Short mmCIF file of C-alpha atoms and ligand atoms in Angstrom, two decimals:
data_model
loop_
_atom_site.label_atom_id
_atom_site.label_comp_id
_atom_site.label_asym_id
_atom_site.label_seq_id
_atom_site.Cartn_x
_atom_site.Cartn_y
_atom_site.Cartn_z
CA MET P 1285 0.00 0.00 0.00
CA PHE P 1286 2.82 2.41 0.83
CA ALA P 1287 5.75 3.21 -1.44
CA PHE P 1288 8.67 2.50 0.87
CA THR P 1289 12.25 3.04 -0.19
CA PRO P 1290 13.87 -0.17 -1.48
CA ALA P 1291 15.93 -0.60 1.71
CA PHE P 1292 12.79 -0.54 3.85
CA GLU P 1293 10.47 -2.64 1.67
CA ALA P 1294 11.08 -5.77 3.73
CA PRO P 1295 13.57 -4.88 6.45
CA THR P 1296 14.49 -7.37 9.15
CA GLY P 1297 14.82 -6.12 12.72
CA SER P 1298 17.69 -6.82 15.08
CA PRO P 1299 17.96 -10.59 15.65
CA ILE P 1300 19.08 -9.96 19.24
CA ARG P 1301 16.14 -7.72 20.09
CA GLU P 1302 13.87 -10.51 18.82
CA LEU P 1303 15.07 -12.60 21.77
CA PHE P 1304 14.05 -10.00 24.34
CA LYS P 1305 10.56 -11.42 24.71
CA TYR P 1306 12.01 -14.42 26.54
CA LEU P 1307 13.58 -12.15 29.16
CA ALA P 1308 10.13 -11.76 30.72
CA GLN P 1309 9.98 -15.52 31.41
CA PRO P 1310 10.11 -15.78 35.26
CA GLY P 1311 13.52 -16.89 36.52
CA MET P 1312 15.22 -16.56 33.10
CA ILE P 1313 19.02 -16.27 33.28
CA SER P 1314 20.25 -14.37 30.25
CA PHE P 1315 23.67 -14.45 28.66
CA ALA P 1316 22.08 -12.83 25.62
CA GLY P 1317 22.15 -9.02 25.73
CA GLY P 1318 25.26 -6.89 25.66
CA TYR P 1319 23.80 -4.85 28.51
CA PRO P 1320 26.01 -3.58 31.33
CA ALA P 1321 25.13 -4.85 34.82
CA THR P 1322 22.44 -2.60 36.31
CA ASP P 1323 23.88 -2.91 39.83
CA LEU P 1324 27.22 -1.57 38.58
CA PHE P 1325 25.84 1.78 37.51
CA ASP P 1326 27.36 4.52 39.66
CA ARG P 1327 24.00 5.87 40.88
CA GLU P 1328 25.58 8.10 43.50
CA GLY P 1329 28.12 9.65 41.13
CA LEU P 1330 25.52 10.15 38.41
CA ASP P 1331 22.96 11.64 40.81
CA ALA P 1332 25.57 14.11 42.04
CA ALA P 1333 26.52 14.96 38.44
CA ALA P 1334 22.85 15.43 37.51
CA ALA P 1335 22.29 17.75 40.49
CA ARG P 1336 25.22 19.91 39.41
CA ALA P 1337 24.18 19.82 35.73
CA SER P 1338 20.68 21.00 36.55
CA GLN P 1339 22.11 24.25 37.93
CA GLN P 1340 23.22 25.14 34.38
CA THR P 1341 19.71 25.84 33.13
CA THR P 1342 20.59 27.41 29.79
CA ALA P 1343 23.25 24.92 28.88
CA CYS P 1344 21.26 21.79 29.56
CA LEU P 1345 17.62 22.68 28.85
CA GLN P 1346 18.24 24.63 25.63
CA TYR P 1347 19.30 23.25 22.24
CA GLY P 1348 23.04 22.79 22.16
CA PRO P 1349 25.73 22.97 19.48
CA THR P 1350 25.51 20.13 16.96
CA ASP P 1351 29.09 19.03 17.59
CA GLY P 1352 28.49 18.73 21.35
CA LEU P 1353 28.68 20.82 24.54
CA ALA P 1354 32.10 22.42 24.86
CA VAL P 1355 32.44 21.27 28.49
CA LEU P 1356 31.86 17.66 27.47
CA LYS P 1357 34.18 17.86 24.47
CA ASP P 1358 36.96 19.11 26.76
CA GLN P 1359 36.38 16.22 29.15
CA LEU P 1360 36.29 13.64 26.34
CA ALA P 1361 39.51 15.05 24.87
CA SER P 1362 41.17 14.62 28.30
CA LEU P 1363 39.80 11.08 28.53
CA MET P 1364 41.29 10.27 25.11
CA THR P 1365 44.60 11.76 26.23
CA ARG P 1366 44.56 9.56 29.36
CA ARG P 1367 43.93 6.59 27.06
CA GLY P 1368 47.11 7.42 25.17
CA THR P 1369 45.65 9.35 22.26
CA PRO P 1370 46.28 13.05 22.79
CA CYS P 1371 43.43 14.84 21.12
CA ALA P 1372 41.90 18.33 21.12
CA ALA P 1373 38.23 19.15 21.67
CA GLN P 1374 37.91 20.31 18.05
CA ASP P 1375 38.98 16.86 16.75
CA LEU P 1376 35.93 15.29 18.24
CA LEU P 1377 32.18 15.14 17.53
CA VAL P 1378 29.75 14.12 20.27
CA THR P 1379 27.17 11.64 18.99
CA THR P 1380 23.99 10.09 20.36
CA GLY P 1381 25.75 6.86 21.25
CA SER P 1382 28.56 5.64 19.03
CA GLN P 1383 25.82 3.92 17.02
CA GLN P 1384 24.86 7.31 15.63
CA GLY P 1385 28.45 8.07 14.72
CA PHE P 1386 28.57 5.06 12.42
CA ASP P 1387 25.29 6.04 10.82
CA LEU P 1388 26.57 9.58 10.18
CA LEU P 1389 29.78 8.23 8.69
CA LEU P 1390 27.86 5.97 6.33
CA ARG P 1391 25.73 8.89 5.15
CA VAL P 1392 28.85 10.90 4.46
CA MET P 1393 31.12 8.21 3.00
CA VAL P 1394 29.21 5.24 1.62
CA ALA P 1395 27.02 5.21 -1.48
CA ALA P 1396 25.03 2.17 -2.66
CA GLY P 1397 27.43 -0.33 -4.21
CA ASP P 1398 30.54 0.93 -2.41
CA VAL P 1399 32.73 -1.85 -1.08
CA VAL P 1400 32.94 -2.02 2.71
CA LEU P 1401 35.11 -4.56 4.50
CA VAL P 1402 33.85 -6.07 7.74
CA GLU P 1403 35.36 -8.59 10.09
CA GLN P 1404 33.16 -11.63 10.47
CA PRO P 1405 31.55 -12.49 12.87
CA ALA P 1406 30.57 -8.85 13.39
CA TYR P 1407 28.38 -6.59 15.52
CA PRO P 1408 24.89 -7.06 13.99
CA ALA P 1409 23.88 -3.37 14.04
CA THR P 1410 26.87 -2.63 11.81
CA LEU P 1411 25.83 -5.32 9.34
CA GLN P 1412 22.30 -3.94 9.46
CA ALA P 1413 23.39 -0.32 8.86
CA LEU P 1414 25.56 -1.37 5.92
CA LYS P 1415 22.75 -3.38 4.40
CA LEU P 1416 20.32 -0.47 4.66
CA GLN P 1417 22.93 1.79 3.07
CA GLY P 1418 23.22 -0.64 0.14
CA ALA P 1419 26.95 -1.19 0.68
CA ASP P 1420 28.66 -4.11 -1.03
CA VAL P 1421 29.86 -5.84 2.15
CA VAL P 1422 32.93 -8.07 1.89
CA THR P 1423 33.60 -10.16 5.00
CA LEU P 1424 37.04 -10.97 6.40
CA PRO P 1425 37.94 -13.84 8.73
CA VAL P 1426 39.03 -13.38 12.35
CA ASP P 1427 40.83 -15.57 14.87
CA HIS P 1428 41.89 -15.22 18.52
CA ASP P 1429 44.16 -12.30 17.54
CA GLY P 1430 41.32 -10.45 15.84
CA LEU P 1431 41.02 -9.59 12.16
CA ASP P 1432 43.10 -11.79 9.84
CA VAL P 1433 45.16 -8.95 8.37
CA ALA P 1434 47.28 -11.29 6.20
CA THR P 1435 44.15 -12.43 4.35
CA LEU P 1436 43.15 -8.80 3.88
CA ALA P 1437 46.61 -7.97 2.52
CA ALA P 1438 46.44 -10.88 0.08
CA LEU P 1439 43.00 -9.74 -1.10
CA LEU P 1440 44.15 -6.17 -1.65
CA ASP P 1441 47.43 -7.20 -3.29
CA ALA P 1442 45.64 -9.58 -5.66
CA GLY P 1443 43.25 -6.80 -6.70
CA THR P 1444 40.31 -9.22 -6.65
CA LEU P 1445 37.86 -7.00 -4.78
CA PRO P 1446 35.02 -5.68 -6.96
CA ARG P 1447 36.20 -2.10 -6.23
CA VAL P 1448 38.69 -0.28 -4.04
CA PRO P 1449 37.17 -0.52 -0.54
CA LYS P 1450 35.80 2.68 0.98
CA LEU P 1451 36.22 1.57 4.53
CA LEU P 1452 36.91 -1.32 6.85
CA TYR P 1453 34.95 -1.72 10.09
CA THR P 1454 36.59 -3.41 13.07
CA VAL P 1455 36.23 -3.72 16.85
CA PRO P 1456 39.93 -4.31 17.55
CA THR P 1457 39.71 -4.50 21.34
CA PHE P 1458 37.47 -7.08 23.07
CA ALA P 1459 35.33 -7.46 19.99
CA ASN P 1460 31.62 -7.97 19.95
CA PRO P 1461 30.93 -10.89 19.53
CA THR P 1462 34.26 -12.75 19.67
CA GLY P 1463 35.96 -11.02 22.63
CA ALA P 1464 39.15 -11.11 20.53
CA THR P 1465 41.79 -8.36 20.56
CA LEU P 1466 43.86 -7.44 17.52
CA SER P 1467 47.56 -8.04 18.16
CA LEU P 1468 50.07 -5.19 18.01
CA GLU P 1469 51.73 -6.56 14.85
CA ARG P 1470 48.38 -6.82 13.11
CA ARG P 1471 47.44 -3.29 14.22
CA LYS P 1472 50.57 -1.93 12.55
CA ALA P 1473 50.07 -4.05 9.44
CA LEU P 1474 46.45 -2.91 9.13
CA LEU P 1475 47.43 0.76 9.39
CA GLU P 1476 50.10 0.24 6.73
CA LEU P 1477 47.51 -1.30 4.41
CA ALA P 1478 45.08 1.59 4.96
CA ALA P 1479 47.81 4.12 4.12
CA ARG P 1480 48.92 2.16 1.04
CA TYR P 1481 45.47 1.35 -0.36
CA ARG P 1482 43.79 4.51 0.94
CA PHE P 1483 40.73 3.14 2.72
CA LEU P 1484 39.30 4.29 6.04
CA ILE P 1485 39.68 2.09 9.09
CA VAL P 1486 36.65 2.49 11.32
CA GLU P 1487 37.86 1.62 14.79
CA ASP P 1488 34.86 0.98 17.04
CA ASP P 1489 36.09 1.00 20.64
CA PRO P 1490 33.31 0.84 23.23
CA TYR P 1491 35.01 -1.88 25.31
CA GLY P 1492 38.71 -0.91 25.44
CA ASP P 1493 38.61 0.32 29.06
CA LEU P 1494 37.12 -2.97 30.25
CA ARG P 1495 40.46 -4.82 30.36
CA PHE P 1496 40.92 -7.28 33.20
CA ASP P 1497 43.90 -9.27 31.91
CA GLY P 1498 47.22 -8.39 30.29
CA ALA P 1499 48.71 -5.08 29.26
CA ALA P 1500 46.77 -2.46 27.33
CA LEU P 1501 47.48 -2.14 23.59
CA PRO P 1502 47.47 1.23 21.84
CA SER P 1503 44.31 1.93 19.86
CA LEU P 1504 44.66 2.06 16.09
CA LEU P 1505 44.17 5.80 16.38
CA ALA P 1506 47.04 6.13 18.88
CA LEU P 1507 49.28 3.86 16.82
CA SER P 1508 48.56 5.71 13.59
CA ASP P 1509 51.03 8.41 14.69
CA GLN P 1510 53.79 5.81 14.30
CA VAL P 1511 52.74 4.48 10.90
CA PRO P 1512 53.50 7.08 8.22
CA GLY P 1513 50.52 8.24 6.21
CA SER P 1514 47.92 6.34 8.23
CA ARG P 1515 46.62 9.00 10.65
CA ASP P 1516 44.11 10.51 8.21
CA TRP P 1517 42.69 7.08 7.45
CA VAL P 1518 41.48 6.25 10.95
CA VAL P 1519 38.00 7.08 12.20
CA HIS P 1520 37.65 6.28 15.89
CA PHE P 1521 34.37 5.72 17.76
CA SER P 1522 34.00 5.47 21.48
CA SER P 1523 31.21 5.65 24.01
CA LEU P 1524 30.26 6.04 27.66
CA SER P 1525 27.65 3.29 27.27
CA LYS P 1526 29.68 0.40 28.66
CA ILE P 1527 31.74 2.31 31.21
CA VAL P 1528 29.18 4.78 32.60
CA ALA P 1529 25.62 4.13 31.34
CA PRO P 1530 24.06 3.51 27.91
CA GLY P 1531 21.02 5.59 28.97
CA LEU P 1532 23.13 8.73 28.65
CA ARG P 1533 23.47 7.99 24.91
CA VAL P 1534 26.85 9.74 24.87
CA GLY P 1535 29.32 8.60 22.25
CA TRP P 1536 31.93 10.42 20.21
CA MET P 1537 33.91 10.17 17.03
CA ILE P 1538 37.36 11.38 16.04
CA ALA P 1539 38.22 11.74 12.38
CA HIS P 1540 39.92 13.94 9.83
CA ALA P 1541 38.48 17.49 9.93
CA GLU P 1542 36.99 17.12 6.43
CA ILE P 1543 35.06 14.02 7.51
CA LEU P 1544 34.00 15.47 10.84
CA ARG P 1545 32.70 18.67 9.24
CA ARG P 1546 30.43 16.67 6.96
CA CYS P 1547 29.24 14.43 9.80
CA VAL P 1548 28.21 17.58 11.69
CA VAL P 1549 26.08 18.64 8.70
CA ALA P 1550 24.55 15.14 8.55
CA LYS P 1551 23.83 15.28 12.29
CA GLN P 1552 22.00 18.59 11.89
CA THR P 1553 19.27 16.77 9.96
CA VAL P 1554 19.26 13.72 12.23
CA ASP P 1555 18.77 15.23 15.70
CA LEU P 1556 20.11 18.83 15.68
CA CYS P 1557 22.20 17.92 18.69
CA SER P 1558 22.64 15.08 21.19
CA SER P 1559 20.72 15.68 24.41
CA PRO P 1560 22.42 18.63 26.16
CA TRP P 1561 20.89 17.38 29.43
CA THR P 1562 22.71 14.05 29.42
CA GLN P 1563 25.82 15.64 27.90
CA ALA P 1564 25.96 18.04 30.85
CA ILE P 1565 25.57 15.16 33.30
CA ALA P 1566 28.34 13.25 31.53
CA ALA P 1567 30.61 16.31 31.56
CA GLU P 1568 30.07 16.82 35.31
CA TYR P 1569 30.59 13.11 35.95
CA LEU P 1570 33.92 13.14 34.12
CA ALA P 1571 35.01 16.49 35.59
CA GLN P 1572 34.55 15.15 39.13
CA GLY P 1573 36.87 12.21 38.41
CA SER P 1574 34.00 9.78 39.03
CA LEU P 1575 34.88 7.59 36.04
CA GLU P 1576 38.41 6.95 37.32
CA ARG P 1577 37.03 6.20 40.76
CA HIS P 1578 34.28 3.87 39.57
CA LEU P 1579 35.80 2.10 36.57
CA PRO P 1580 38.05 -0.25 38.61
CA ARG P 1581 34.91 -1.55 40.36
CA ILE P 1582 33.29 -2.36 37.02
CA VAL P 1583 36.42 -3.97 35.61
CA ASP P 1584 36.89 -6.05 38.74
CA ALA P 1585 33.26 -7.23 38.67
CA TYR P 1586 33.48 -8.20 34.98
CA ALA P 1587 36.74 -10.05 35.64
CA ARG P 1588 34.99 -12.14 38.30
CA LYS P 1589 31.95 -12.74 36.11
CA CYS P 1590 34.08 -13.73 33.12
CA ARG P 1591 36.08 -16.12 35.27
CA ALA P 1592 32.88 -17.61 36.69
CA LEU P 1593 31.44 -18.19 33.21
CA CYS P 1594 34.63 -19.66 31.73
CA ASP P 1595 35.32 -21.84 34.78
CA ALA P 1596 31.75 -23.12 34.78
CA LEU P 1597 31.87 -23.91 31.05
CA GLU P 1598 35.17 -25.72 31.52
CA THR P 1599 34.09 -27.75 34.51
CA GLN P 1600 30.44 -28.36 33.67
CA MET P 1601 30.41 -28.67 29.89
CA PRO P 1602 33.95 -29.58 28.78
CA GLU P 1603 32.79 -32.10 26.21
CA HIS P 1604 30.16 -29.79 24.77
CA VAL P 1605 31.65 -26.33 24.14
CA ALA P 1606 34.96 -24.88 23.00
CA PHE P 1607 35.79 -21.24 23.66
CA HIS P 1608 38.62 -18.79 24.22
CA ARG P 1609 38.94 -16.75 27.44
CA PRO P 1610 38.77 -13.03 26.62
CA ALA P 1611 41.07 -10.52 28.37
CA GLY P 1612 38.30 -7.94 28.73
CA GLY P 1613 34.97 -6.71 27.44
CA MET P 1614 31.65 -8.46 27.95
CA PHE P 1615 31.60 -11.51 25.68
CA VAL P 1616 32.64 -15.12 25.40
CA TRP P 1617 32.38 -16.60 21.93
CA ALA P 1618 31.82 -20.34 21.99
CA ARG P 1619 31.23 -23.27 19.65
CA LEU P 1620 29.23 -26.44 20.13
CA LYS P 1621 31.70 -29.27 19.68
CA SER P 1622 28.91 -31.48 18.31
CA ASP P 1623 28.43 -29.02 15.41
CA GLU P 1624 24.77 -28.91 16.47
CA ASN P 1625 22.82 -25.86 15.37
CA ALA P 1626 23.00 -23.27 18.19
CA ALA P 1627 19.49 -22.01 17.35
CA ASP P 1628 18.08 -25.50 18.08
CA TYR P 1629 20.12 -25.67 21.25
CA LEU P 1630 18.79 -22.23 22.27
CA ARG P 1631 15.23 -23.57 22.10
CA ALA P 1632 16.17 -26.35 24.54
CA CYS P 1633 17.94 -23.80 26.75
CA ILE P 1634 14.94 -21.45 26.84
CA GLU P 1635 12.88 -24.37 28.17
CA LYS P 1636 15.43 -24.67 30.99
CA ASN P 1637 15.26 -20.90 31.58
CA VAL P 1638 18.63 -19.83 30.24
CA MET P 1639 19.44 -18.01 27.03
CA PHE P 1640 22.27 -16.76 24.79
CA VAL P 1641 22.54 -15.44 21.23
CA PRO P 1642 23.03 -18.03 18.47
CA GLY P 1643 26.04 -17.08 16.36
CA ALA P 1644 24.12 -16.74 13.09
CA ALA P 1645 23.10 -13.19 14.13
CA PHE P 1646 26.71 -12.07 13.66
CA TYR P 1647 27.31 -13.35 10.14
CA LYS P 1648 26.53 -11.88 6.75
CA ASP P 1649 27.58 -15.07 4.99
CA LYS P 1650 29.47 -18.31 5.67
CA VAL P 1651 27.50 -18.76 8.92
CA ASP P 1652 28.94 -21.10 11.54
CA PRO P 1653 25.67 -22.59 12.85
CA ALA P 1654 27.39 -24.07 15.91
CA ALA P 1655 28.67 -20.71 17.21
CA LEU P 1656 27.11 -18.80 20.09
CA ARG P 1657 27.72 -15.62 22.06
CA LEU P 1658 27.52 -15.53 25.84
CA SER P 1659 27.61 -12.23 27.69
CA PHE P 1660 28.72 -12.42 31.30
CA ALA P 1661 28.11 -8.72 32.01
CA ALA P 1662 24.53 -8.62 33.34
CA PRO P 1663 24.02 -11.76 35.48
CA GLY P 1664 25.63 -12.16 38.91
CA VAL P 1665 28.32 -14.76 39.61
CA GLU P 1666 25.88 -17.21 41.21
CA GLU P 1667 23.39 -16.80 38.39
CA ILE P 1668 26.17 -17.45 35.91
CA GLU P 1669 27.00 -20.75 37.60
CA VAL P 1670 23.34 -21.79 37.75
CA GLY P 1671 22.88 -20.67 34.13
CA VAL P 1672 25.72 -22.84 32.86
CA GLY P 1673 24.29 -25.75 34.88
CA ARG P 1674 21.01 -25.26 33.01
CA MET P 1675 22.85 -25.12 29.68
CA GLY P 1676 24.46 -28.43 30.56
CA ALA P 1677 21.07 -29.90 31.46
CA ALA P 1678 19.65 -28.67 28.14
CA MET P 1679 22.23 -30.79 26.31
CA GLY P 1680 19.95 -33.72 27.17
N1 LIG A 10 29.61 -0.83 18.76
C1 LIG A 10 29.64 -2.02 19.36
C2 LIG A 10 30.67 -3.01 18.97
C3 LIG A 10 28.69 -2.34 20.35
O1 LIG A 10 28.74 -3.54 20.93
C4 LIG A 10 27.72 -1.36 20.71
C5 LIG A 10 26.66 -1.61 21.76
N2 LIG A 10 26.25 -2.88 21.93
C6 LIG A 10 27.75 -0.14 20.05
C7 LIG A 10 28.71 0.11 19.09
C8 LIG A 10 26.73 0.95 20.32
O2 LIG A 10 27.04 1.63 21.45
P1 LIG A 10 26.36 3.01 21.86
O3 LIG A 10 25.50 2.70 23.04
O4 LIG A 10 27.48 3.91 22.15
O5 LIG A 10 25.55 3.49 20.69
#
């Protein structure tokens, strides 16, 4: 009856959100969502920040600048500097979650038919956004060290791609869904390829601060200063969602000034500005040093939860699942050793009141039906142990 645009004639919604209906099942233990633990939100710190923000009536109740409140941009630039990427407030655009940043970038950079490289398995909302944009998505394999950069190099060197890629999307640190982290060597090699073949690397980094094992690696953005010619080819996204609260919807992007300027114009038509109210709260929260005070608590809790999940899988289901322990983030990527379809196994698990996300949601092609993603972030340690017990029982 209605004349929708081709992309929206028969769109499919998020496969993960489809699972949410089961969350209402009484007693359900969920390893499904990538939601932070509710009890780890710094209510006190955020309440104090909100009380201070509300004093600044004009700043937080009025429309704000499209590129973000100056006070927040200053705080985010300092945060980036503490993370090892010195950056100035003008290099950065505040977005309504990092999700919006990616959408803005696609509007500015990607036309229908443009080649976009994506690691696979990948974050489903990225696959979805690329599909709606009509991009020609080419998937690249990953392993425990993240994106397989050698395969990418071979592909580029052979010149077999349908066109020169516009951009490559990656979550190099504690990836969603695999939990994998790109090694230092591969980071350098990837930056060299971007400089040589002139494609943008989109570095999506919502999880980098959630490291509980091993030494921190420089972000691709930080490392780009050491790889000649690569700095202009990195677009970096980050977010307060996983380290403060997703309800703030505060994310940011750092990119070449020419890209950023165009993203600001795109944002003008999307939402005029991100909520000045939550931006002001975030700015106060950061200015008071609350993130530094609270983050170790979150990281410590996720370390314990991750250990609980991995230990339980190892002791209770050793013959059923294979997985790799992540060094941070929120996810364990696992595989059913029987090669059984994880969607069928999920149905049995839901009957036992436990759930996860079947791996198919994270693939554009070459699906591994036996893969599954388990998030340890939201449930408590005891729930995690009970949940894995139920998964074992669901094996029949
Ligand atoms: N990128 C990745 C890899 C994510 O996992 C998520 C959230 N699940 C996002 C981006 C979106 O985050 P935000 O809340 O900042 O929009």
